[in-house]
């Protein structure tokens, strides 16, 4: 996530507890929502202060310049309050005290005693970590993993943001082969195709902050969208394939890829993993195999993971990346992973097993290129 933010040209000011804070002007708010692939939500930080009591929380909140952000008709509420290692821990009390403090401030500033809240929505989120309160406005709305392309899903889909983050953890790039033999709704192939073709993930959806005309000029959104359109690589050829044993699921994956505008870049086909083959070298498997949520499914896992191991062994000089919560993965694949990383797939603790293949040789430099 940090790298993506820096690639967009912003300076990171702190990283704590799963949140990355960066500095930017108002256009950063639009660009971050539209361009970041691995983030769930972009928050606008209104203020930070320490609070050891509800009085501190009330006064600290009231001291912030709310009238500069919330118009007189704003509909605002604290949609979420989370606390960690702090004196204040009751989320519902934090939510109501923060709201009351803002109302108090706005009553004084606007000289009114009642707000009908009939205007645009300004949801707030409060984070308290080690007694430090961060009050933020949620610019995103529906989480960023909702790109808009996944109209239908197969069973146990991986989130789009996690799929993108895992692909970006591997050395895969658009010039290398990528196969997902358990593609389900097609999330890995679609995210990879979008990365390869430079298609910004938030181009086809809406954000809460689009209605904040007092804060974000419409022009900022148009500029960010036009920047995203200019960046798309139209003329591109990639070798990305998605397979699944279930024909209905493959149809869903195709429909989703069409929706994302990348169906021409992916070959989807119904095929069991036991029949996985590829004639070329140096490809990547990136996949999320079944991990057996139900008992009867669990009994089939040793055979299934044996088949994954055999299919992988048949491929020449490939790398294989699996996210799964099945703890006997290496045993049945018959191979120890070169790297392993604990990762949460939603609420489920999983591992990202990484079996690394060799790098392809560098293309030979021709005599004419060598002279340049
Ligand atoms: C955990 S889901 C993958 C979800 C996918 N990543 C997504 O985002 O929708 C596992 C998939 O493996 C498929 N599957 C189960 N057994 C298989 C087999 N032997 N060969 C190929 N696919 C299989 C299932 O149909 C299911 O779609």
mmCIF file of C-alpha atoms and ligand atoms in Angstrom:
data_model
loop_
_atom_site.group_PDB
_atom_site.id
_atom_site.type_symbol
_atom_site.label_atom_id
_atom_site.label_comp_id
_atom_site.label_asym_id
_atom_site.label_seq_id
_atom_site.Cartn_x
_atom_site.Cartn_y
_atom_site.Cartn_z
ATOM 1 C CA UNK A 1 0.000 0.000 0.000
ATOM 2 C CA UNK A 2 2.862 2.359 0.911
ATOM 3 C CA UNK A 3 4.525 1.881 -2.455
ATOM 4 C CA UNK A 4 1.307 2.585 -4.330
ATOM 5 C CA UNK A 5 0.850 5.854 -2.442
ATOM 6 C CA UNK A 6 4.438 6.911 -3.111
ATOM 7 C CA UNK A 7 4.037 5.980 -6.792
ATOM 8 C CA UNK A 8 1.092 8.410 -6.909
ATOM 9 C CA UNK A 9 3.538 11.068 -5.730
ATOM 10 C CA UNK A 10 2.530 11.552 -2.076
ATOM 11 C CA UNK A 11 4.647 11.740 1.024
ATOM 12 C CA UNK A 12 3.898 9.195 3.734
ATOM 13 C CA UNK A 13 3.852 10.779 7.169
ATOM 14 C CA UNK A 14 3.047 7.816 9.373
ATOM 15 C CA UNK A 15 2.152 4.135 9.340
ATOM 16 C CA UNK A 16 0.315 2.721 12.307
ATOM 17 C CA UNK A 17 -2.090 -0.063 13.072
ATOM 18 C CA UNK A 18 -2.950 -0.923 9.462
ATOM 19 C CA UNK A 19 -3.392 2.708 8.444
ATOM 20 C CA UNK A 20 -1.065 4.742 6.273
ATOM 21 C CA UNK A 21 -1.227 8.532 6.568
ATOM 22 C CA UNK A 22 -0.025 10.628 3.666
ATOM 23 C CA UNK A 23 0.004 14.310 2.760
ATOM 24 C CA UNK A 24 -1.665 15.728 -0.310
ATOM 25 C CA UNK A 25 -3.880 18.501 -1.628
ATOM 26 C CA UNK A 26 -7.584 18.035 -2.311
ATOM 27 C CA UNK A 27 -6.941 16.350 -5.660
ATOM 28 C CA UNK A 28 -5.104 13.606 -3.693
ATOM 29 C CA UNK A 29 -8.448 12.636 -2.231
ATOM 30 C CA UNK A 30 -9.864 11.965 -5.721
ATOM 31 C CA UNK A 31 -6.712 10.337 -7.093
ATOM 32 C CA UNK A 32 -6.282 8.037 -4.080
ATOM 33 C CA UNK A 33 -9.868 6.794 -4.365
ATOM 34 C CA UNK A 34 -9.579 6.201 -8.100
ATOM 35 C CA UNK A 35 -6.022 4.806 -8.359
ATOM 36 C CA UNK A 36 -5.164 2.817 -5.227
ATOM 37 C CA UNK A 37 -5.681 -0.932 -5.713
ATOM 38 C CA UNK A 38 -4.917 -2.301 -2.269
ATOM 39 C CA UNK A 39 -6.711 0.164 0.020
ATOM 40 C CA UNK A 40 -10.150 -0.275 1.534
ATOM 41 C CA UNK A 41 -10.966 3.349 2.294
ATOM 42 C CA UNK A 42 -9.575 6.880 2.030
ATOM 43 C CA UNK A 43 -10.190 9.024 5.092
ATOM 44 C CA UNK A 44 -9.684 12.780 5.342
ATOM 45 C CA UNK A 45 -8.025 13.497 8.684
ATOM 46 C CA UNK A 46 -9.853 16.349 10.424
ATOM 47 C CA UNK A 47 -7.795 16.338 13.610
ATOM 48 C CA UNK A 48 -5.751 14.442 16.168
ATOM 49 C CA UNK A 49 -5.555 14.940 19.931
ATOM 50 C CA UNK A 50 -5.115 12.938 23.102
ATOM 51 C CA UNK A 51 -8.146 11.956 25.190
ATOM 52 C CA UNK A 52 -8.107 10.146 28.502
ATOM 53 C CA UNK A 53 -11.732 10.915 29.409
ATOM 54 C CA UNK A 54 -15.037 11.637 27.644
ATOM 55 C CA UNK A 55 -14.581 15.313 28.584
ATOM 56 C CA UNK A 56 -11.262 15.351 26.713
ATOM 57 C CA UNK A 57 -12.966 13.706 23.747
ATOM 58 C CA UNK A 58 -15.795 16.273 23.765
ATOM 59 C CA UNK A 59 -13.512 19.292 24.073
ATOM 60 C CA UNK A 60 -10.955 17.980 21.569
ATOM 61 C CA UNK A 61 -13.671 17.334 18.986
ATOM 62 C CA UNK A 62 -15.375 20.682 19.591
ATOM 63 C CA UNK A 63 -12.084 22.527 19.070
ATOM 64 C CA UNK A 64 -11.827 21.307 15.438
ATOM 65 C CA UNK A 65 -12.980 23.650 12.616
ATOM 66 C CA UNK A 66 -16.126 21.701 11.648
ATOM 67 C CA UNK A 67 -17.789 24.706 10.022
ATOM 68 C CA UNK A 68 -15.043 24.609 7.348
ATOM 69 C CA UNK A 69 -16.056 21.058 6.401
ATOM 70 C CA UNK A 70 -19.723 20.538 7.224
ATOM 71 C CA UNK A 71 -22.257 22.814 5.539
ATOM 72 C CA UNK A 72 -25.343 23.880 7.475
ATOM 73 C CA UNK A 73 -27.501 21.112 5.921
ATOM 74 C CA UNK A 74 -24.864 18.313 6.186
ATOM 75 C CA UNK A 75 -26.022 14.894 7.298
ATOM 76 C CA UNK A 76 -23.252 13.661 9.559
ATOM 77 C CA UNK A 77 -22.786 10.824 11.993
ATOM 78 C CA UNK A 78 -19.974 8.654 13.347
ATOM 79 C CA UNK A 79 -20.339 5.493 11.301
ATOM 80 C CA UNK A 80 -17.580 3.667 13.146
ATOM 81 C CA UNK A 81 -15.453 4.128 16.250
ATOM 82 C CA UNK A 82 -12.587 1.774 17.036
ATOM 83 C CA UNK A 83 -10.272 1.870 20.024
ATOM 84 C CA UNK A 84 -7.131 -0.014 20.914
ATOM 85 C CA UNK A 85 -4.981 0.113 24.064
ATOM 86 C CA UNK A 86 -6.822 3.218 25.272
ATOM 87 C CA UNK A 87 -8.746 4.455 28.320
ATOM 88 C CA UNK A 88 -11.838 5.097 26.212
ATOM 89 C CA UNK A 89 -13.255 1.882 24.818
ATOM 90 C CA UNK A 90 -17.039 2.107 24.477
ATOM 91 C CA UNK A 91 -17.646 2.615 20.749
ATOM 92 C CA UNK A 92 -21.274 3.694 21.142
ATOM 93 C CA UNK A 93 -20.379 6.351 23.759
ATOM 94 C CA UNK A 94 -17.522 7.634 21.593
ATOM 95 C CA UNK A 95 -19.880 7.844 18.617
ATOM 96 C CA UNK A 96 -22.508 9.858 20.477
ATOM 97 C CA UNK A 97 -20.058 12.182 22.267
ATOM 98 C CA UNK A 98 -18.249 13.075 19.043
ATOM 99 C CA UNK A 99 -21.558 13.815 17.323
ATOM 100 C CA UNK A 100 -22.737 15.960 20.256
ATOM 101 C CA UNK A 101 -19.478 17.926 20.297
ATOM 102 C CA UNK A 102 -19.734 18.690 16.571
ATOM 103 C CA UNK A 103 -23.373 19.761 16.925
ATOM 104 C CA UNK A 104 -22.387 22.054 19.811
ATOM 105 C CA UNK A 105 -19.670 23.696 17.707
ATOM 106 C CA UNK A 106 -21.880 24.119 14.661
ATOM 107 C CA UNK A 107 -24.751 25.586 16.728
ATOM 108 C CA UNK A 108 -22.410 28.359 17.889
ATOM 109 C CA UNK A 109 -20.814 28.917 14.472
ATOM 110 C CA UNK A 110 -24.056 28.859 12.442
ATOM 111 C CA UNK A 111 -26.119 30.560 15.186
ATOM 112 C CA UNK A 112 -28.912 27.983 15.033
ATOM 113 C CA UNK A 113 -30.228 25.458 17.524
ATOM 114 C CA UNK A 114 -31.484 22.796 15.123
ATOM 115 C CA UNK A 115 -30.042 21.047 12.037
ATOM 116 C CA UNK A 116 -32.408 19.218 9.717
ATOM 117 C CA UNK A 117 -29.507 17.306 8.080
ATOM 118 C CA UNK A 118 -31.243 17.197 4.697
ATOM 119 C CA UNK A 119 -28.067 17.667 2.608
ATOM 120 C CA UNK A 120 -25.139 15.497 1.512
ATOM 121 C CA UNK A 121 -23.784 12.729 3.726
ATOM 122 C CA UNK A 122 -20.532 13.219 5.661
ATOM 123 C CA UNK A 123 -19.872 9.959 7.521
ATOM 124 C CA UNK A 124 -17.141 10.134 10.165
ATOM 125 C CA UNK A 125 -14.837 7.519 11.572
ATOM 126 C CA UNK A 126 -12.997 7.784 14.863
ATOM 127 C CA UNK A 127 -9.880 5.790 15.731
ATOM 128 C CA UNK A 128 -8.380 5.866 19.207
ATOM 129 C CA UNK A 129 -4.984 4.247 19.565
ATOM 130 C CA UNK A 130 -2.978 4.543 22.788
ATOM 131 C CA UNK A 131 -5.284 7.437 23.836
ATOM 132 C CA UNK A 132 -4.602 9.375 20.644
ATOM 133 C CA UNK A 133 -7.855 10.240 18.877
ATOM 134 C CA UNK A 134 -7.960 10.601 15.085
ATOM 135 C CA UNK A 135 -11.191 12.045 13.727
ATOM 136 C CA UNK A 136 -11.686 11.479 10.032
ATOM 137 C CA UNK A 137 -14.249 11.971 7.294
ATOM 138 C CA UNK A 138 -14.910 8.920 5.130
ATOM 139 C CA UNK A 139 -14.415 10.075 1.537
ATOM 140 C CA UNK A 140 -15.026 6.632 0.016
ATOM 141 C CA UNK A 141 -18.424 5.276 1.078
ATOM 142 C CA UNK A 142 -18.787 1.721 -0.067
ATOM 143 C CA UNK A 143 -15.426 0.012 0.497
ATOM 144 C CA UNK A 144 -12.894 0.309 -2.341
ATOM 145 C CA UNK A 145 -12.813 -3.445 -2.881
ATOM 146 C CA UNK A 146 -16.131 -2.870 -4.653
ATOM 147 C CA UNK A 147 -14.733 -1.881 -8.030
ATOM 148 C CA UNK A 148 -18.113 -2.306 -9.692
ATOM 149 C CA UNK A 149 -17.154 -5.187 -12.006
ATOM 150 C CA UNK A 150 -18.053 -8.115 -9.776
ATOM 151 C CA UNK A 151 -21.790 -8.260 -10.332
ATOM 152 C CA UNK A 152 -21.852 -11.964 -9.526
ATOM 153 C CA UNK A 153 -19.606 -14.033 -7.290
ATOM 154 C CA UNK A 154 -18.767 -17.680 -6.878
ATOM 155 C CA UNK A 155 -18.500 -19.315 -3.480
ATOM 156 C CA UNK A 156 -15.901 -17.805 -1.092
ATOM 157 C CA UNK A 157 -14.587 -15.042 -3.383
ATOM 158 C CA UNK A 158 -11.406 -13.277 -2.385
ATOM 159 C CA UNK A 159 -11.699 -9.505 -2.030
ATOM 160 C CA UNK A 160 -10.498 -7.479 -4.991
ATOM 161 C CA UNK A 161 -8.148 -5.392 -2.833
ATOM 162 C CA UNK A 162 -6.535 -8.486 -1.284
ATOM 163 C CA UNK A 163 -6.179 -10.149 -4.697
ATOM 164 C CA UNK A 164 -4.469 -7.036 -6.071
ATOM 165 C CA UNK A 165 -2.199 -6.787 -3.018
ATOM 166 C CA UNK A 166 -1.148 -10.450 -3.327
ATOM 167 C CA UNK A 167 -0.414 -10.133 -7.047
ATOM 168 C CA UNK A 168 1.675 -7.048 -6.270
ATOM 169 C CA UNK A 169 3.616 -9.020 -3.632
ATOM 170 C CA UNK A 170 4.842 -11.389 -6.360
ATOM 171 C CA UNK A 171 7.323 -10.522 -9.132
ATOM 172 C CA UNK A 172 4.623 -11.125 -11.778
ATOM 173 C CA UNK A 173 4.383 -8.459 -14.467
ATOM 174 C CA UNK A 174 2.354 -8.092 -17.656
ATOM 175 C CA UNK A 175 4.999 -9.867 -19.747
ATOM 176 C CA UNK A 176 4.774 -13.079 -17.723
ATOM 177 C CA UNK A 177 2.176 -15.871 -17.885
ATOM 178 C CA UNK A 178 -0.393 -15.978 -15.077
ATOM 179 C CA UNK A 179 -2.760 -18.909 -14.433
ATOM 180 C CA UNK A 180 -5.388 -19.193 -11.710
ATOM 181 C CA UNK A 181 -6.568 -22.842 -11.747
ATOM 182 C CA UNK A 182 -9.278 -22.132 -9.105
ATOM 183 C CA UNK A 183 -10.458 -18.836 -10.558
ATOM 184 C CA UNK A 184 -14.010 -18.770 -9.144
ATOM 185 C CA UNK A 185 -15.443 -15.334 -10.004
ATOM 186 C CA UNK A 186 -12.197 -14.469 -11.780
ATOM 187 C CA UNK A 187 -10.823 -12.013 -9.228
ATOM 188 C CA UNK A 188 -7.080 -12.812 -9.639
ATOM 189 C CA UNK A 189 -7.100 -12.866 -13.471
ATOM 190 C CA UNK A 190 -9.235 -9.705 -13.642
ATOM 191 C CA UNK A 191 -7.099 -7.766 -11.136
ATOM 192 C CA UNK A 192 -3.928 -8.898 -12.951
ATOM 193 C CA UNK A 193 -5.341 -7.806 -16.324
ATOM 194 C CA UNK A 194 -6.292 -4.416 -14.855
ATOM 195 C CA UNK A 195 -2.787 -4.010 -13.421
ATOM 196 C CA UNK A 196 -1.222 -5.053 -16.747
ATOM 197 C CA UNK A 197 -3.378 -2.694 -18.808
ATOM 198 C CA UNK A 198 -3.018 0.115 -16.250
ATOM 199 C CA UNK A 199 -6.759 0.372 -15.677
ATOM 200 C CA UNK A 200 -7.421 2.324 -12.466
ATOM 201 C CA UNK A 201 -9.650 0.279 -10.135
ATOM 202 C CA UNK A 202 -11.985 3.136 -9.177
ATOM 203 C CA UNK A 203 -12.839 4.399 -12.656
ATOM 204 C CA UNK A 204 -16.316 2.932 -12.719
ATOM 205 C CA UNK A 205 -17.748 3.630 -9.323
ATOM 206 C CA UNK A 206 -18.902 6.460 -7.119
ATOM 207 C CA UNK A 207 -17.472 7.928 -3.911
ATOM 208 C CA UNK A 208 -19.153 9.723 -1.010
ATOM 209 C CA UNK A 209 -16.885 12.760 -1.410
ATOM 210 C CA UNK A 210 -18.239 13.384 -4.920
ATOM 211 C CA UNK A 211 -21.178 15.086 -3.162
ATOM 212 C CA UNK A 212 -18.947 17.327 -1.032
ATOM 213 C CA UNK A 213 -19.165 20.331 -3.347
ATOM 214 C CA UNK A 214 -17.975 22.622 -0.508
ATOM 215 C CA UNK A 215 -14.691 20.685 -0.174
ATOM 216 C CA UNK A 216 -13.891 19.062 -3.531
ATOM 217 C CA UNK A 217 -14.331 20.919 -6.785
ATOM 218 C CA UNK A 218 -15.989 18.700 -9.451
ATOM 219 C CA UNK A 219 -13.016 19.589 -11.668
ATOM 220 C CA UNK A 220 -10.719 17.514 -9.411
ATOM 221 C CA UNK A 221 -12.773 14.399 -10.070
ATOM 222 C CA UNK A 222 -12.886 15.037 -13.840
ATOM 223 C CA UNK A 223 -9.122 15.577 -13.916
ATOM 224 C CA UNK A 224 -8.431 12.350 -12.019
ATOM 225 C CA UNK A 225 -10.745 10.354 -14.306
ATOM 226 C CA UNK A 226 -9.195 11.846 -17.399
ATOM 227 C CA UNK A 227 -5.702 11.054 -16.032
ATOM 228 C CA UNK A 228 -6.873 7.454 -15.486
ATOM 229 C CA UNK A 229 -8.259 7.252 -19.033
ATOM 230 C CA UNK A 230 -5.013 8.535 -20.527
ATOM 231 C CA UNK A 231 -3.007 5.936 -18.640
ATOM 232 C CA UNK A 232 -4.814 2.854 -20.025
ATOM 233 C CA UNK A 233 -2.654 0.760 -22.339
ATOM 234 C CA UNK A 234 -5.027 -0.197 -25.143
ATOM 235 C CA UNK A 235 -2.644 -2.147 -27.310
ATOM 236 C CA UNK A 236 -1.519 -4.911 -25.016
ATOM 237 C CA UNK A 237 -1.147 -8.639 -25.249
ATOM 238 C CA UNK A 238 -1.063 -10.733 -22.074
ATOM 239 C CA UNK A 239 -1.144 -14.439 -21.295
ATOM 240 C CA UNK A 240 -3.617 -14.672 -18.396
ATOM 241 C CA UNK A 241 -5.795 -17.739 -17.871
ATOM 242 C CA UNK A 242 -8.513 -18.651 -15.407
ATOM 243 C CA UNK A 243 -9.764 -22.200 -14.914
ATOM 244 C CA UNK A 244 -12.366 -23.698 -12.622
ATOM 245 C CA UNK A 245 -13.990 -27.120 -12.396
ATOM 246 C CA UNK A 246 -17.439 -25.520 -12.271
ATOM 247 C CA UNK A 247 -18.811 -24.356 -15.645
ATOM 248 C CA UNK A 248 -21.336 -21.935 -14.078
ATOM 249 C CA UNK A 249 -18.547 -20.271 -12.147
ATOM 250 C CA UNK A 250 -16.489 -19.878 -15.320
ATOM 251 C CA UNK A 251 -19.453 -18.103 -16.962
ATOM 252 C CA UNK A 252 -19.615 -15.744 -13.965
ATOM 253 C CA UNK A 253 -15.874 -15.026 -14.275
ATOM 254 C CA UNK A 254 -16.303 -14.202 -17.968
ATOM 255 C CA UNK A 255 -19.215 -11.853 -17.255
ATOM 256 C CA UNK A 256 -17.205 -10.081 -14.544
ATOM 257 C CA UNK A 257 -14.192 -9.702 -16.857
ATOM 258 C CA UNK A 258 -16.480 -8.194 -19.511
ATOM 259 C CA UNK A 259 -17.828 -5.750 -16.932
ATOM 260 C CA UNK A 260 -14.238 -4.771 -16.010
ATOM 261 C CA UNK A 261 -13.353 -4.297 -19.696
ATOM 262 C CA UNK A 262 -10.615 -6.937 -19.653
ATOM 263 C CA UNK A 263 -12.355 -10.008 -21.149
ATOM 264 C CA UNK A 264 -10.184 -9.747 -24.288
ATOM 265 C CA UNK A 265 -7.070 -10.154 -22.104
ATOM 266 C CA UNK A 266 -8.084 -13.357 -20.255
ATOM 267 C CA UNK A 267 -8.799 -16.873 -21.416
ATOM 268 C CA UNK A 268 -11.338 -18.580 -19.094
ATOM 269 C CA UNK A 269 -12.119 -22.266 -19.397
ATOM 270 C CA UNK A 270 -13.785 -25.048 -17.420
ATOM 271 C CA UNK A 271 -11.001 -27.404 -16.376
ATOM 272 C CA UNK A 272 -10.069 -29.367 -13.234
ATOM 273 C CA UNK A 273 -6.670 -28.695 -11.695
ATOM 274 C CA UNK A 274 -5.653 -32.290 -12.468
ATOM 275 C CA UNK A 275 -5.623 -31.281 -16.156
ATOM 276 C CA UNK A 276 -3.578 -28.129 -15.704
ATOM 277 C CA UNK A 277 -0.814 -27.918 -18.286
ATOM 278 C CA UNK A 278 1.075 -25.165 -20.079
ATOM 279 C CA UNK A 279 3.705 -25.570 -22.810
ATOM 280 C CA UNK A 280 5.731 -22.489 -21.880
ATOM 281 C CA UNK A 281 8.277 -21.866 -19.127
ATOM 282 C CA UNK A 282 8.510 -19.290 -16.342
ATOM 283 C CA UNK A 283 4.789 -18.776 -15.665
ATOM 284 C CA UNK A 284 3.025 -17.934 -12.419
ATOM 285 C CA UNK A 285 0.197 -19.712 -10.640
ATOM 286 C CA UNK A 286 -1.544 -17.251 -8.316
ATOM 287 C CA UNK A 287 -4.597 -18.799 -6.743
ATOM 288 C CA UNK A 288 -6.962 -19.295 -3.856
ATOM 289 C CA UNK A 289 -7.829 -23.031 -3.767
ATOM 290 C CA UNK A 290 -10.704 -24.468 -1.702
ATOM 291 C CA UNK A 291 -9.745 -24.693 1.959
ATOM 292 C CA UNK A 292 -12.685 -26.786 3.141
ATOM 293 C CA UNK A 293 -15.014 -24.684 5.240
ATOM 294 C CA UNK A 294 -17.315 -27.656 5.734
ATOM 295 C CA UNK A 295 -16.294 -31.035 7.140
ATOM 296 C CA UNK A 296 -17.228 -33.077 4.058
ATOM 297 C CA UNK A 297 -15.128 -30.717 1.927
ATOM 298 C CA UNK A 298 -12.180 -31.091 4.307
ATOM 299 C CA UNK A 299 -11.913 -34.805 3.598
ATOM 300 C CA UNK A 300 -11.312 -34.059 -0.097
ATOM 301 C CA UNK A 301 -8.437 -31.643 0.574
ATOM 302 C CA UNK A 302 -5.486 -34.097 0.761
ATOM 303 C CA UNK A 303 -6.290 -35.416 -2.742
ATOM 304 C CA UNK A 304 -6.956 -31.935 -4.117
ATOM 305 C CA UNK A 305 -3.678 -30.503 -2.777
ATOM 306 C CA UNK A 306 -1.837 -33.595 -4.071
ATOM 307 C CA UNK A 307 -3.274 -32.752 -7.516
ATOM 308 C CA UNK A 308 -2.073 -29.152 -7.156
ATOM 309 C CA UNK A 309 1.414 -30.432 -6.287
ATOM 310 C CA UNK A 310 1.446 -32.787 -9.294
ATOM 311 C CA UNK A 311 0.163 -30.112 -11.687
ATOM 312 C CA UNK A 312 2.790 -27.670 -10.453
ATOM 313 C CA UNK A 313 5.571 -30.263 -10.739
ATOM 314 C CA UNK A 314 4.648 -30.803 -14.432
ATOM 315 C CA UNK A 315 5.128 -27.119 -15.238
ATOM 316 C CA UNK A 316 8.606 -26.116 -16.280
ATOM 317 C CA UNK A 317 10.328 -23.426 -14.160
ATOM 318 C CA UNK A 318 7.071 -21.912 -12.843
ATOM 319 C CA UNK A 319 6.378 -20.087 -9.585
ATOM 320 C CA UNK A 320 3.323 -20.902 -7.527
ATOM 321 C CA UNK A 321 1.556 -18.653 -5.009
ATOM 322 C CA UNK A 322 -1.366 -19.986 -2.963
ATOM 323 C CA UNK A 323 -3.496 -18.245 -0.385
ATOM 324 C CA UNK A 324 -5.249 -20.818 1.758
ATOM 325 C CA UNK A 325 -6.065 -21.589 5.375
ATOM 326 C CA UNK A 326 -5.404 -25.299 4.823
ATOM 327 C CA UNK A 327 -2.491 -25.988 7.164
ATOM 328 C CA UNK A 328 -1.440 -29.253 5.433
ATOM 329 C CA UNK A 329 -0.820 -27.503 2.106
ATOM 330 C CA UNK A 330 2.919 -28.202 1.949
ATOM 331 C CA UNK A 331 2.554 -31.787 3.158
ATOM 332 C CA UNK A 332 0.151 -32.779 0.369
ATOM 333 C CA UNK A 333 1.755 -30.665 -2.322
ATOM 334 C CA UNK A 334 4.912 -32.582 -1.468
ATOM 335 C CA UNK A 335 7.082 -29.488 -1.286
ATOM 336 C CA UNK A 336 8.083 -26.910 1.274
ATOM 337 C CA UNK A 337 7.259 -23.315 0.390
ATOM 338 C CA UNK A 338 10.240 -21.001 -0.089
ATOM 339 C CA UNK A 339 8.353 -18.263 1.737
ATOM 340 C CA UNK A 340 5.216 -18.125 3.774
ATOM 341 C CA UNK A 341 3.273 -15.177 5.091
ATOM 342 C CA UNK A 342 0.343 -15.013 7.492
ATOM 343 C CA UNK A 343 -2.532 -13.070 5.972
ATOM 344 C CA UNK A 344 -6.158 -12.503 6.930
ATOM 345 C CA UNK A 345 -8.625 -13.386 4.191
ATOM 346 C CA UNK A 346 -11.622 -11.550 5.648
ATOM 347 C CA UNK A 347 -11.983 -13.017 9.134
ATOM 348 C CA UNK A 348 -10.156 -16.230 8.215
ATOM 349 C CA UNK A 349 -6.496 -16.607 9.095
ATOM 350 C CA UNK A 350 -4.721 -17.836 5.999
ATOM 351 C CA UNK A 351 -1.193 -18.263 4.662
ATOM 352 C CA UNK A 352 0.290 -17.040 1.417
ATOM 353 C CA UNK A 353 2.535 -19.939 0.366
ATOM 354 C CA UNK A 354 5.206 -18.916 -2.107
ATOM 355 C CA UNK A 355 7.006 -21.510 -4.228
ATOM 356 C CA UNK A 356 9.572 -19.592 -6.219
ATOM 357 C CA UNK A 357 10.649 -20.618 -9.707
ATOM 358 C CA UNK A 358 13.807 -19.462 -11.469
ATOM 359 C CA UNK A 359 13.954 -16.103 -13.214
ATOM 360 C CA UNK A 360 13.857 -16.265 -17.010
ATOM 361 C CA UNK A 361 17.190 -15.491 -18.694
ATOM 362 C CA UNK A 362 17.562 -11.891 -19.828
ATOM 363 C CA UNK A 363 16.865 -11.503 -23.559
ATOM 364 C CA UNK A 364 20.129 -11.487 -25.510
ATOM 365 C CA UNK A 365 21.239 -8.007 -26.606
ATOM 366 C CA UNK A 366 21.607 -7.796 -30.383
ATOM 367 C CA UNK A 367 24.619 -6.149 -31.977
ATOM 368 C CA UNK A 368 22.583 -3.124 -33.174
ATOM 369 C CA UNK A 369 21.034 -2.613 -29.699
ATOM 370 C CA UNK A 370 24.458 -2.909 -28.094
ATOM 371 C CA UNK A 371 25.747 -0.029 -30.244
ATOM 372 C CA UNK A 372 22.961 2.398 -29.201
HETATM 373 C C1 LIG B 1 -12.087 -20.419 -2.857
HETATM 374 S S1 LIG B 1 -12.834 -20.534 -4.425
HETATM 375 C C2 LIG B 1 -11.928 -19.389 -5.413
HETATM 376 C C3 LIG B 1 -12.552 -18.033 -5.331
HETATM 377 C C4 LIG B 1 -11.946 -17.038 -6.296
HETATM 378 N N1 LIG B 1 -10.612 -16.628 -5.945
HETATM 379 C C5 LIG B 1 -12.855 -15.812 -6.411
HETATM 380 O O1 LIG B 1 -12.402 -14.694 -6.119
HETATM 381 O O2 LIG B 1 -14.047 -15.978 -6.720
HETATM 382 C C6 LIG B 1 -12.276 -22.098 -5.010
HETATM 383 C C7 LIG B 1 -12.759 -22.483 -6.403
HETATM 384 O O3 LIG B 1 -12.157 -23.743 -6.735
HETATM 385 C C8 LIG B 1 -13.037 -24.453 -7.588
HETATM 386 N N2 LIG B 1 -12.626 -25.884 -7.564
HETATM 387 C C9 LIG B 1 -12.883 -26.822 -6.616
HETATM 388 N N3 LIG B 1 -12.279 -27.996 -6.933
HETATM 389 C C10 LIG B 1 -11.603 -27.791 -8.096
HETATM 390 C C11 LIG B 1 -10.777 -28.608 -8.939
HETATM 391 N N4 LIG B 1 -10.516 -29.863 -8.619
HETATM 392 N N5 LIG B 1 -10.228 -28.053 -10.046
HETATM 393 C C12 LIG B 1 -10.480 -26.753 -10.379
HETATM 394 N N6 LIG B 1 -11.299 -25.938 -9.636
HETATM 395 C C13 LIG B 1 -11.842 -26.455 -8.516
HETATM 396 C C14 LIG B 1 -14.408 -24.152 -7.010
HETATM 397 O O4 LIG B 1 -15.416 -24.328 -8.018
HETATM 398 C C15 LIG B 1 -14.269 -22.698 -6.548
HETATM 399 O O5 LIG B 1 -14.749 -21.803 -7.520
#
